[in-house]
Coordinates of C-alpha atoms in Angstrom, one line a residue:
M42 CA 54.2 -32.8 59.6
L43 CA 51.1 -30.7 60.4
V44 CA 52.0 -27.4 59.1
R45 CA 52.0 -26.5 55.5
R46 CA 52.1 -23.1 53.7
I47 CA 49.0 -23.0 51.6
T48 CA 48.9 -19.4 50.3
A49 CA 47.0 -19.2 47.1
S50 CA 49.0 -16.8 44.9
L51 CA 48.6 -18.0 41.4
R52 CA 47.5 -14.5 40.0
L53 CA 49.3 -14.0 36.7
P54 CA 49.1 -11.1 34.3
A55 CA 46.9 -11.9 31.3
Q56 CA 49.2 -10.1 28.8
S57 CA 52.4 -12.1 29.7
R58 CA 53.5 -15.1 31.7
K59 CA 57.1 -13.9 32.0
L60 CA 58.4 -12.6 35.3
S61 CA 57.6 -8.9 35.5
R62 CA 60.3 -7.9 38.0
P63 CA 64.0 -8.6 38.5
F64 CA 64.8 -11.8 40.3
Q65 CA 65.3 -11.1 44.0
F66 CA 68.5 -13.2 44.7
R67 CA 70.8 -10.9 42.8
R68 CA 73.9 -11.7 44.8
L69 CA 73.7 -15.4 43.9
Y70 CA 72.1 -15.2 40.4
S71 CA 72.8 -13.3 37.2
S72 CA 69.7 -12.7 35.1
A73 CA 71.7 -12.5 31.9
P74 CA 70.1 -14.7 29.2
I75 CA 71.8 -17.9 28.2
S76 CA 74.2 -17.1 25.3
A77 CA 72.6 -19.5 22.8
P78 CA 68.9 -18.4 22.5
H79 CA 68.2 -21.0 19.8
P80 CA 70.5 -23.9 20.4
T81 CA 71.1 -26.0 17.3
S82 CA 71.6 -29.2 19.4
N83 CA 70.9 -30.7 22.8
A84 CA 74.5 -30.5 23.6
A85 CA 74.6 -26.8 22.8
F86 CA 71.5 -26.2 24.9
L87 CA 73.0 -28.1 27.9
A88 CA 76.3 -26.3 27.5
G89 CA 74.4 -23.0 27.8
I90 CA 72.5 -24.2 30.9
T91 CA 75.6 -25.4 32.6
T92 CA 77.3 -22.1 31.9
E93 CA 74.4 -20.3 33.6
L94 CA 74.3 -22.8 36.5
D95 CA 78.1 -22.3 37.0
R96 CA 77.2 -18.7 38.1
I97 CA 74.8 -20.0 40.7
A98 CA 76.1 -23.0 42.5
P99 CA 79.2 -25.3 42.8
R100 CA 79.6 -28.0 40.2
I101 CA 80.8 -31.6 40.7
D102 CA 81.4 -33.6 37.6
I103 CA 81.1 -37.4 37.9
R104 CA 80.5 -40.5 35.8
A105 CA 76.9 -41.3 35.0
D106 CA 77.3 -44.9 36.5
Q107 CA 77.9 -43.2 39.9
V108 CA 74.3 -42.3 40.1
D109 CA 71.7 -44.9 41.0
V110 CA 68.0 -44.4 41.1
L111 CA 65.9 -46.3 43.6
E112 CA 62.3 -47.0 42.9
S113 CA 60.4 -47.9 46.1
P114 CA 60.3 -47.2 49.8
Q115 CA 61.4 -50.7 50.4
D116 CA 64.4 -50.3 48.1
F117 CA 65.3 -47.1 50.0
Y118 CA 65.2 -48.7 53.4
E119 CA 67.1 -51.9 52.5
T120 CA 69.8 -49.8 50.6
L121 CA 70.1 -47.5 53.6
K122 CA 70.5 -50.3 56.1
K123 CA 73.0 -52.2 53.8
K124 CA 75.2 -49.0 53.5
I125 CA 75.1 -48.3 57.2
R126 CA 76.2 -51.9 57.9
R127 CA 79.2 -51.5 55.6
A128 CA 80.3 -48.1 56.8
R129 CA 83.8 -47.9 58.2
K130 CA 84.6 -44.2 58.5
R131 CA 81.5 -42.2 58.7
I132 CA 77.6 -42.1 58.8
Y133 CA 75.8 -38.8 58.6
L134 CA 72.0 -38.6 58.6
S135 CA 70.2 -35.3 58.1
T136 CA 66.4 -35.6 58.4
L137 CA 63.4 -34.0 59.8
Y138 CA 62.9 -36.7 62.3
I139 CA 63.5 -40.4 63.0
G140 CA 60.4 -42.3 63.9
K141 CA 60.1 -42.9 67.6
S142 CA 59.6 -46.6 66.9
E143 CA 62.4 -47.1 64.4
H144 CA 64.3 -49.5 66.7
E145 CA 65.5 -51.6 63.8
L146 CA 67.3 -48.7 62.1
I147 CA 69.0 -47.7 65.4
S148 CA 70.0 -51.3 66.0
T149 CA 71.6 -51.3 62.5
I150 CA 73.6 -48.3 63.4
R151 CA 74.5 -49.8 66.7
E152 CA 75.7 -53.0 65.0
A153 CA 78.0 -51.0 62.7
L154 CA 79.5 -49.2 65.7
L155 CA 80.1 -52.5 67.5
H156 CA 81.6 -54.3 64.5
N157 CA 83.2 -51.9 62.1
G158 CA 86.0 -50.4 64.3
P159 CA 86.5 -47.5 66.6
D160 CA 87.2 -45.1 63.8
L161 CA 83.5 -45.0 62.7
R162 CA 81.8 -41.8 63.5
V163 CA 78.0 -41.2 63.4
S164 CA 76.5 -37.8 63.1
I165 CA 72.7 -37.3 63.1
L166 CA 70.9 -34.1 62.5
T167 CA 67.1 -33.6 63.1
D168 CA 64.7 -30.8 63.8
A169 CA 64.4 -29.8 67.5
L170 CA 60.6 -29.1 67.4
R171 CA 59.7 -32.2 65.4
G172 CA 62.2 -34.4 67.2
T173 CA 60.9 -33.6 70.7
R174 CA 57.2 -33.1 70.0
E175 CA 56.0 -36.1 72.0
T176 CA 58.2 -35.5 75.1
P177 CA 57.9 -36.7 77.8
D178 CA 56.5 -39.7 75.9
P179 CA 58.7 -41.6 73.5
S180 CA 60.1 -39.4 70.8
C181 CA 62.9 -39.1 68.3
A182 CA 65.1 -37.5 70.9
S183 CA 64.5 -40.3 73.5
L184 CA 65.1 -42.9 70.8
L185 CA 68.6 -41.5 70.0
A186 CA 69.7 -40.7 73.5
P187 CA 70.7 -44.2 74.5
L188 CA 72.9 -44.5 71.4
V189 CA 74.8 -41.4 72.4
A190 CA 75.1 -42.7 76.0
E191 CA 76.5 -46.1 74.7
F192 CA 78.9 -44.5 72.2
P193 CA 79.8 -41.1 73.6
D194 CA 83.0 -40.8 71.6
Q195 CA 81.5 -42.0 68.3
V196 CA 78.0 -40.7 68.1
E197 CA 76.8 -37.1 68.1
V198 CA 73.1 -36.0 67.7
R199 CA 72.3 -32.4 66.9
M200 CA 68.9 -30.8 66.7
Y201 CA 68.3 -27.5 64.7
H202 CA 65.9 -25.0 66.2
T203 CA 64.5 -22.1 64.0
P204 CA 65.3 -18.6 65.2
N205 CA 61.8 -17.6 64.2
L206 CA 60.2 -19.2 67.3
T207 CA 61.4 -17.5 70.5
G208 CA 60.1 -15.8 73.6
L209 CA 56.3 -15.6 74.1
R210 CA 55.7 -17.2 70.7
K211 CA 57.6 -20.3 71.7
K212 CA 56.0 -20.4 75.1
Y213 CA 52.4 -20.2 74.1
I214 CA 52.1 -21.7 70.6
P215 CA 51.1 -25.3 70.9
K216 CA 53.3 -28.2 69.7
R217 CA 52.8 -29.3 66.1
I218 CA 51.4 -25.8 65.3
N219 CA 54.8 -24.3 66.3
E220 CA 56.4 -26.2 63.5
G221 CA 54.9 -23.6 61.2
W222 CA 57.7 -21.2 62.0
G223 CA 60.5 -23.2 60.4
L224 CA 62.1 -26.7 60.4
Q225 CA 65.3 -28.6 59.5
H226 CA 63.9 -30.3 56.5
M227 CA 67.1 -31.5 54.7
K228 CA 67.4 -35.1 53.8
L229 CA 71.0 -36.4 53.4
Y230 CA 71.9 -39.9 54.1
G231 CA 75.7 -40.4 53.8
T232 CA 78.0 -43.4 54.5
D233 CA 81.7 -43.4 53.8
D234 CA 81.9 -42.2 50.1
E235 CA 78.2 -42.6 49.1
V236 CA 75.2 -40.3 49.8
I237 CA 71.5 -40.7 49.2
L238 CA 69.5 -37.6 48.3
S239 CA 65.8 -37.9 48.9
G240 CA 62.6 -36.2 50.1
A241 CA 62.0 -39.1 52.6
N242 CA 62.3 -39.0 56.3
L243 CA 63.3 -42.0 58.4
S244 CA 60.1 -43.5 59.7
N245 CA 58.0 -46.6 58.9
D246 CA 55.7 -45.1 56.3
Y247 CA 58.6 -43.8 54.3
F248 CA 60.0 -47.3 54.4
T249 CA 56.8 -49.1 53.4
N250 CA 53.9 -47.2 51.7
R251 CA 54.9 -43.6 51.2
Q252 CA 56.2 -42.9 47.7
D253 CA 59.2 -40.6 47.4
R254 CA 62.3 -40.3 45.3
Y255 CA 65.8 -41.6 46.1
H256 CA 69.1 -41.0 44.3
V257 CA 72.4 -42.7 45.4
F258 CA 75.6 -40.9 44.5
S259 CA 78.7 -43.1 44.7
S260 CA 81.2 -40.3 44.7
K261 CA 83.6 -39.1 47.4
R262 CA 83.5 -35.5 46.2
V263 CA 79.7 -35.4 46.3
T264 CA 79.5 -37.1 49.6
D265 CA 82.2 -34.8 51.0
Y266 CA 80.4 -31.7 49.8
F267 CA 77.1 -32.6 51.4
A268 CA 78.9 -33.8 54.5
R269 CA 80.2 -30.2 54.9
I270 CA 76.7 -28.9 54.6
H271 CA 75.5 -31.4 57.2
H272 CA 78.3 -30.6 59.7
A273 CA 77.9 -26.9 59.1
V274 CA 74.2 -27.0 60.2
C275 CA 75.2 -29.2 63.1
S276 CA 77.5 -26.5 64.3
L277 CA 74.4 -24.2 64.3
S278 CA 72.3 -26.6 66.3
F279 CA 71.6 -27.9 69.8
L280 CA 73.5 -30.9 71.1
L281 CA 71.5 -33.8 72.5
C282 CA 72.8 -35.1 75.8
P283 CA 71.4 -38.2 77.5
N284 CA 70.3 -37.9 81.1
D285 CA 68.0 -39.7 83.6
G286 CA 65.5 -36.9 83.8
L287 CA 62.2 -36.4 82.0
G288 CA 62.3 -37.6 78.5
G289 CA 65.8 -39.0 79.0
Y290 CA 67.7 -36.1 77.4
D291 CA 68.7 -32.4 77.5
L292 CA 69.4 -30.1 74.6
T293 CA 72.4 -27.9 75.2
W294 CA 74.1 -25.1 73.2
P295 CA 77.8 -26.0 73.0
A296 CA 80.3 -23.2 73.5
G297 CA 82.1 -24.2 70.3
N298 CA 79.1 -23.5 68.1
V299 CA 79.8 -20.8 65.5
A300 CA 76.7 -18.6 66.5
P301 CA 74.8 -17.7 69.7
S302 CA 71.8 -19.7 70.6
P303 CA 68.8 -18.8 68.3
L304 CA 66.6 -18.8 71.5
N305 CA 68.8 -16.2 73.2
D306 CA 69.8 -13.9 70.3
P307 CA 68.0 -14.8 67.1
H308 CA 69.2 -11.7 65.2
A309 CA 72.8 -12.4 65.9
Y310 CA 72.2 -16.1 65.1
I311 CA 70.9 -15.2 61.7
T312 CA 73.7 -12.9 60.9
A313 CA 76.4 -15.4 62.0
T314 CA 74.6 -18.2 60.1
Q315 CA 74.6 -16.3 56.8
T316 CA 78.3 -15.4 57.2
F317 CA 79.3 -18.9 58.0
L318 CA 77.2 -20.8 55.3
A319 CA 77.6 -18.4 52.4
P320 CA 81.0 -19.6 51.3
L321 CA 79.8 -23.2 51.2
I322 CA 77.0 -22.7 48.8
R323 CA 78.5 -20.3 46.3
P324 CA 80.3 -21.4 43.2
P325 CA 84.1 -21.3 43.4
S326 CA 85.9 -18.3 42.1
T327 CA 88.3 -20.4 40.1
S328 CA 87.7 -23.3 37.9
S329 CA 88.7 -26.8 38.9
P330 CA 91.3 -28.7 36.8
M331 CA 89.8 -30.9 34.1
P332 CA 89.7 -34.6 34.9
S333 CA 91.8 -36.9 32.8
A334 CA 88.8 -39.1 31.8
P335 CA 85.7 -37.5 30.2
L336 CA 82.7 -37.1 32.6
T337 CA 79.2 -36.9 31.2
T338 CA 77.3 -35.8 34.3
S339 CA 77.3 -32.6 36.4
I340 CA 75.9 -32.2 39.8
Y341 CA 74.9 -28.8 41.1
P342 CA 74.1 -28.8 44.8
L343 CA 71.2 -26.6 45.6
L344 CA 70.3 -25.2 49.0
S345 CA 67.8 -22.9 50.7
L346 CA 68.9 -21.8 54.2
P347 CA 66.4 -19.3 55.6
P348 CA 65.9 -17.1 57.5
S349 CA 69.1 -16.0 55.8
T350 CA 68.9 -14.9 52.2
L351 CA 71.0 -17.9 51.1
N352 CA 69.1 -19.7 48.3
T353 CA 70.5 -21.3 45.2
E354 CA 67.5 -23.6 44.3
L355 CA 65.1 -20.9 43.2
P356 CA 67.6 -19.1 41.0
A357 CA 68.7 -22.5 39.4
L358 CA 65.1 -23.4 38.6
H359 CA 64.4 -20.0 37.2
A360 CA 67.5 -20.2 35.0
L361 CA 66.4 -23.6 33.6
L362 CA 62.7 -22.8 33.1
N363 CA 63.3 -19.4 31.6
S364 CA 65.9 -20.5 29.1
S365 CA 65.1 -21.0 25.5
L366 CA 64.0 -24.6 25.6
P367 CA 64.3 -26.5 22.3
Q368 CA 61.0 -27.1 20.5
Q369 CA 59.4 -30.5 21.3
S370 CA 61.0 -30.5 24.7
S371 CA 58.8 -31.6 27.7
Y372 CA 59.0 -31.4 31.5
L373 CA 57.5 -33.2 34.5
F374 CA 57.2 -31.3 37.8
T375 CA 56.0 -33.1 40.9
A376 CA 55.2 -32.2 44.5
G377 CA 53.1 -34.1 46.9
Y378 CA 51.9 -30.8 48.3
F379 CA 51.3 -28.7 45.2
N380 CA 51.6 -25.1 46.1
P381 CA 54.7 -23.8 44.2
H382 CA 56.4 -20.5 44.8
P383 CA 54.8 -17.8 42.6
Q384 CA 58.0 -17.5 40.6
I385 CA 58.0 -21.2 39.9
T386 CA 54.3 -21.1 38.9
T387 CA 55.0 -18.3 36.5
S388 CA 58.0 -20.1 35.0
L389 CA 56.2 -23.4 34.7
L390 CA 53.4 -21.7 32.7
S391 CA 55.6 -19.6 30.6
S392 CA 57.7 -22.6 29.6
S393 CA 54.6 -24.5 28.4
T394 CA 54.1 -23.4 24.9
S395 CA 52.5 -25.0 21.8
T396 CA 55.7 -26.8 21.1
I397 CA 56.8 -27.5 24.7
T398 CA 54.6 -29.8 26.9
G399 CA 54.4 -29.5 30.6
T400 CA 53.0 -32.1 33.1
I401 CA 52.3 -31.5 36.8
L402 CA 52.1 -34.6 39.1
T403 CA 50.6 -34.2 42.5
A404 CA 48.9 -36.3 45.2
S405 CA 45.3 -37.1 44.9
P406 CA 43.4 -36.1 48.1
Y407 CA 43.2 -39.9 48.8
A408 CA 47.0 -40.0 48.7
N409 CA 47.5 -36.9 50.8
G410 CA 49.1 -37.7 54.2
F411 CA 46.5 -35.4 55.8
Y412 CA 43.5 -37.2 54.4
N413 CA 40.9 -37.8 57.1
S414 CA 43.1 -36.1 59.7
A415 CA 41.4 -34.6 62.7
G416 CA 41.2 -30.9 63.3
V417 CA 42.6 -28.2 61.0
S418 CA 45.0 -30.5 59.2
G419 CA 42.1 -32.4 57.8
M420 CA 41.3 -29.3 55.6
L421 CA 44.6 -29.6 53.8
P422 CA 43.7 -32.1 51.0
A423 CA 40.9 -29.9 49.9
A424 CA 43.1 -26.8 50.1
Y425 CA 45.5 -28.4 47.7
T426 CA 42.7 -29.3 45.4
H427 CA 41.7 -25.6 45.4
L428 CA 45.3 -24.7 44.6
S429 CA 45.4 -27.2 41.7
L430 CA 42.2 -25.6 40.3
R431 CA 43.8 -22.2 40.6
F432 CA 46.8 -23.4 38.6
L433 CA 44.8 -24.9 35.8
S434 CA 42.6 -21.8 35.6
A435 CA 45.7 -19.7 35.4
A436 CA 47.0 -21.9 32.6
R437 CA 43.8 -21.6 30.6
K438 CA 43.7 -17.8 31.0
S439 CA 47.4 -17.3 29.9
R440 CA 47.9 -15.8 26.5
P441 CA 48.5 -18.0 24.7
P442 CA 47.1 -20.8 27.0
A443 CA 49.8 -22.8 28.6
N444 CA 50.3 -26.3 27.2
V445 CA 50.3 -28.1 30.6
S446 CA 48.2 -30.9 32.1
L447 CA 47.8 -31.9 35.7
R448 CA 47.8 -35.4 37.0
E449 CA 46.9 -36.9 40.4
W450 CA 48.8 -39.9 41.9
Q451 CA 46.7 -42.4 43.8
R452 CA 47.4 -46.0 45.0
G453 CA 44.5 -47.1 47.1
I454 CA 43.1 -44.8 49.9
V455 CA 45.1 -43.5 52.9
G456 CA 44.3 -45.3 56.0
Q457 CA 42.8 -48.4 54.3
P458 CA 44.6 -51.7 53.5
G459 CA 46.9 -51.2 50.5
G460 CA 46.6 -47.4 50.7
W461 CA 49.7 -45.3 50.0
T462 CA 50.6 -41.6 50.4
Y463 CA 52.5 -39.6 47.8
H464 CA 55.5 -37.5 48.9
A465 CA 57.7 -37.3 45.8
K466 CA 59.0 -34.0 44.6
G467 CA 61.2 -33.0 41.7
F468 CA 61.7 -31.9 38.1
W469 CA 62.7 -33.7 34.9
L470 CA 63.5 -31.9 31.6
T471 CA 63.4 -34.0 28.4
L472 CA 65.0 -32.7 25.2
P473 CA 64.0 -33.9 21.8
S474 CA 66.0 -36.5 20.0
S475 CA 65.5 -34.8 16.7
P476 CA 63.9 -31.6 15.5
F477 CA 60.7 -33.6 15.1
S478 CA 60.5 -35.4 18.4
S479 CA 57.4 -34.8 20.4
S480 CA 57.6 -35.9 23.9
N481 CA 59.5 -37.7 26.7
G482 CA 58.2 -41.0 25.5
S483 CA 56.6 -41.9 28.7
S484 CA 52.9 -42.8 29.3
I485 CA 51.9 -39.1 29.3
A486 CA 52.8 -39.0 25.6
A487 CA 50.4 -41.7 24.6
E488 CA 47.5 -39.6 25.8
S489 CA 48.5 -36.8 23.6
G490 CA 48.2 -38.8 20.4
P491 CA 50.8 -40.2 18.1
A492 CA 54.2 -38.5 17.6
P493 CA 54.8 -36.6 14.3
S494 CA 56.2 -38.5 11.5
G495 CA 60.0 -38.9 11.7
S496 CA 60.0 -38.8 15.5
I497 CA 62.8 -40.7 17.2
P498 CA 62.1 -42.1 20.7
V499 CA 64.2 -40.3 23.2
A500 CA 66.4 -41.9 25.8
G501 CA 64.9 -39.9 28.7
P502 CA 65.4 -36.7 30.6
S503 CA 68.7 -34.8 30.4
V504 CA 68.1 -32.8 33.6
T505 CA 66.6 -33.6 36.9
V506 CA 66.2 -31.9 40.3
I507 CA 66.0 -34.1 43.4
G508 CA 66.0 -33.2 47.1
S509 CA 63.9 -32.2 50.2
S510 CA 62.2 -29.1 48.9
N511 CA 58.5 -28.8 48.1
Y512 CA 59.3 -25.7 46.0
T513 CA 56.9 -23.5 48.1
K514 CA 57.1 -20.2 49.7
R515 CA 57.6 -22.0 52.9
S516 CA 60.6 -23.9 51.4
Y517 CA 62.3 -20.7 50.6
S518 CA 61.5 -18.6 53.7
L519 CA 61.2 -21.0 56.7
D520 CA 62.7 -24.4 56.2
L521 CA 66.3 -25.6 55.6
E522 CA 66.3 -27.5 52.3
V523 CA 68.9 -29.3 50.2
G524 CA 68.9 -31.0 46.8
A525 CA 70.7 -31.1 43.5
M526 CA 70.2 -30.3 39.8
V527 CA 71.9 -33.1 37.8
V528 CA 72.6 -32.6 34.1
T529 CA 73.7 -35.4 31.9
Q530 CA 74.2 -36.5 28.2
D531 CA 74.6 -40.2 29.2
K532 CA 72.0 -42.4 27.6
G533 CA 72.1 -44.9 30.4
L534 CA 71.3 -42.3 33.2
M535 CA 68.7 -40.7 31.0
G536 CA 67.0 -44.1 30.7
R537 CA 67.1 -44.5 34.5
W538 CA 65.4 -41.2 34.9
K539 CA 62.8 -42.1 32.2
A540 CA 62.0 -45.3 34.2
E541 CA 61.7 -43.2 37.4
E542 CA 59.2 -40.9 35.6
E543 CA 57.2 -43.8 34.3
N544 CA 57.1 -45.5 37.7
L545 CA 55.5 -42.4 39.2
L546 CA 53.2 -41.7 36.3
R547 CA 51.9 -45.3 36.3
E548 CA 49.7 -44.6 39.3
S549 CA 48.4 -41.3 38.1
R550 CA 45.6 -39.9 35.8
V551 CA 44.8 -36.6 34.3
V552 CA 42.4 -34.3 36.0
N553 CA 40.9 -31.1 34.6
E554 CA 39.1 -28.0 35.7
E555 CA 35.6 -29.6 35.1
E556 CA 36.4 -32.4 37.5
L557 CA 37.9 -30.1 40.2
R558 CA 34.8 -27.9 40.0
S559 CA 32.5 -30.9 40.2
E560 CA 30.2 -31.3 43.3
E561 CA 32.3 -34.2 44.6
R562 CA 35.5 -32.1 44.5
K563 CA 34.1 -28.7 45.1
V564 CA 36.0 -26.9 47.9
K565 CA 33.8 -25.6 50.7
W566 CA 33.8 -21.9 51.6
R567 CA 35.0 -22.6 55.1
I568 CA 38.3 -24.0 53.6
R569 CA 38.7 -20.9 51.4
I570 CA 38.2 -18.7 54.3
A571 CA 40.6 -20.7 56.4
M572 CA 43.2 -20.3 53.6
W573 CA 42.6 -16.6 53.6
I574 CA 43.1 -16.4 57.3
V575 CA 46.3 -18.5 57.0
G576 CA 47.7 -15.9 54.6
I577 CA 46.8 -13.0 56.9
V578 CA 48.6 -14.6 60.0
G579 CA 51.7 -15.7 58.0
G580 CA 50.8 -18.4 55.6
A581 CA 51.2 -21.6 57.7
L582 CA 48.8 -23.9 59.5

C-alpha cells in the first residue's frame, strides 16, 4: 500500500506527559480512573482494567486453550488453507486485498465449495480502490470474479469504498495515491467456529517473507461476533458481479444495502453507517450470565470505523496505558510503520517511569516495505526514521525522562535474497510476578542488566492487543480497522505471548538518538519538507 500518514506530531509539554485535555470519544469512554489506584496484586489490577474495558467494548470470556498463537507467515498460510479445506458452514475473509496471483488460495476455496456440501457459504470483503487498482490488467477483482460466476448461490464478494473520495477528487486523483483517502483495512479470517485475527493481507509476501502476527480463536462466540462485523460492513459495500467486459467484473450497489452509495450521497452514507454499526461495537447494557466453568481469558473486540466517530480501540488503549500500572511492569509496543497517534505517544511516554520499562519495536529501513521504492513512496523509510528520532527526543526531554527504548527489526535487506519486511503491530503488557520482579523476562531484559535480588521469572504478558491497526491518525480517521484486547491470568497463554514477543525481538537491536542522527541515517531536508507538505494537504502520501 503506497499511502501512509506520516504527520510528525510528537510535541509534548515539558512539564507533564499526561493528556492535557479530556478524551474525545466521550460517548464510548468514561475517563473515570480505575477504582484501585495501587493494586495489591496482579489479579486486582486486571480486575480494575476489565472493569474499565467493560465500559468501552463488548466482552467475550473463553478458555485460554481456545487461543493459539502462530509464529511465521508460513504457519499462517498453511493454517488458513487447512481451515478453509475443513469448513462446512461458512468462510468469511475480510482483507485489504487478495494478491492477483493467489490462484492456490482461490483453488483451495473452490475445492471446499466442491467437496464440502451445498450449505457452505463464502463471503469475501476487500477494499474497492486497492482491489481494482490494476484494472483492466489482472487484479484482485478479476481473480475473484470467476469464483462468483461458478458458485453464484454460495459465494459473495463485496468491496468497500470510502465516502471520502467522490466527485472531482475521485475523477482526477491517480490510482494508488487515491488510497490516501481511506481503505477497508480489517483482517478477519473466519471458518465455521474459528477466526484468525491478524495484520496480514492475503498475498504471497504475507505468506512467505513478511513478518506479522496471527492469533487463532477457536470459539463460536468470538467467531460469530466478528462475522457480524464482517457482514455489517459487507452490507455497506459494493457487490462484485462477473461479466464479459473490461476487467471481467462490475461493481454494483445492491438495493438491499443499509445505506445509499457513498459515491452518490457520502453524507447520508456516513450518517446511516454510524446508526447501523454503533449497536454492534458498544458494550451490552446488561451483563451476560456467568458460565458454569471458570474462564480465565477475556476478549474485548476493538474497532475503528471512520469516517464515523465510532472507535473503541483508542479509548481502550488509553484506559490501559493511563491506569496505575504496578511497579516493575513492562510493555512492548510494535508497529511496522511507527507513527502512533499523538494520544498513544503521550500515553506510551507517560507510562514509562523509573519502575516501568517500555520497549518500542519497529521496522528497520531495510525491513520497510517501501525500501528502494520508486517515486514518492521511496521517501517513506527515511520519514519513519525521522519520526523514530522525534519519539526518542521526546522521551529524553520528558520530565522525568521516559524509561523507554526503541528497537529496529531487520532480517536481511528487502529486495535481496533472504530479505524480509516487517509488518507486525500490537501491544503486550507484562505484570511483575512479585513486588521485586523487574521485566518481562525476554531478551530485552538481558540488556538492562541483572534483575534485582529476589526476582521471580514471570510467565509472560497478561494483556495483548492484536489486529489490523497501525495505531496512527490514519487508522482512526480514514481506514476501517478491527482487533481485540485480550486479558488473561492463564500461565499457558501468557507463556505463548512471551514466546511471540521473543520471536519478534530475536531479529531486532536497540537504536538510539546518536545513531539516528548519524550521517548514515540523517534524514535529508527534502524529506522533512515533503512531510510538512503532506501535513498541509491532509497527512497522507
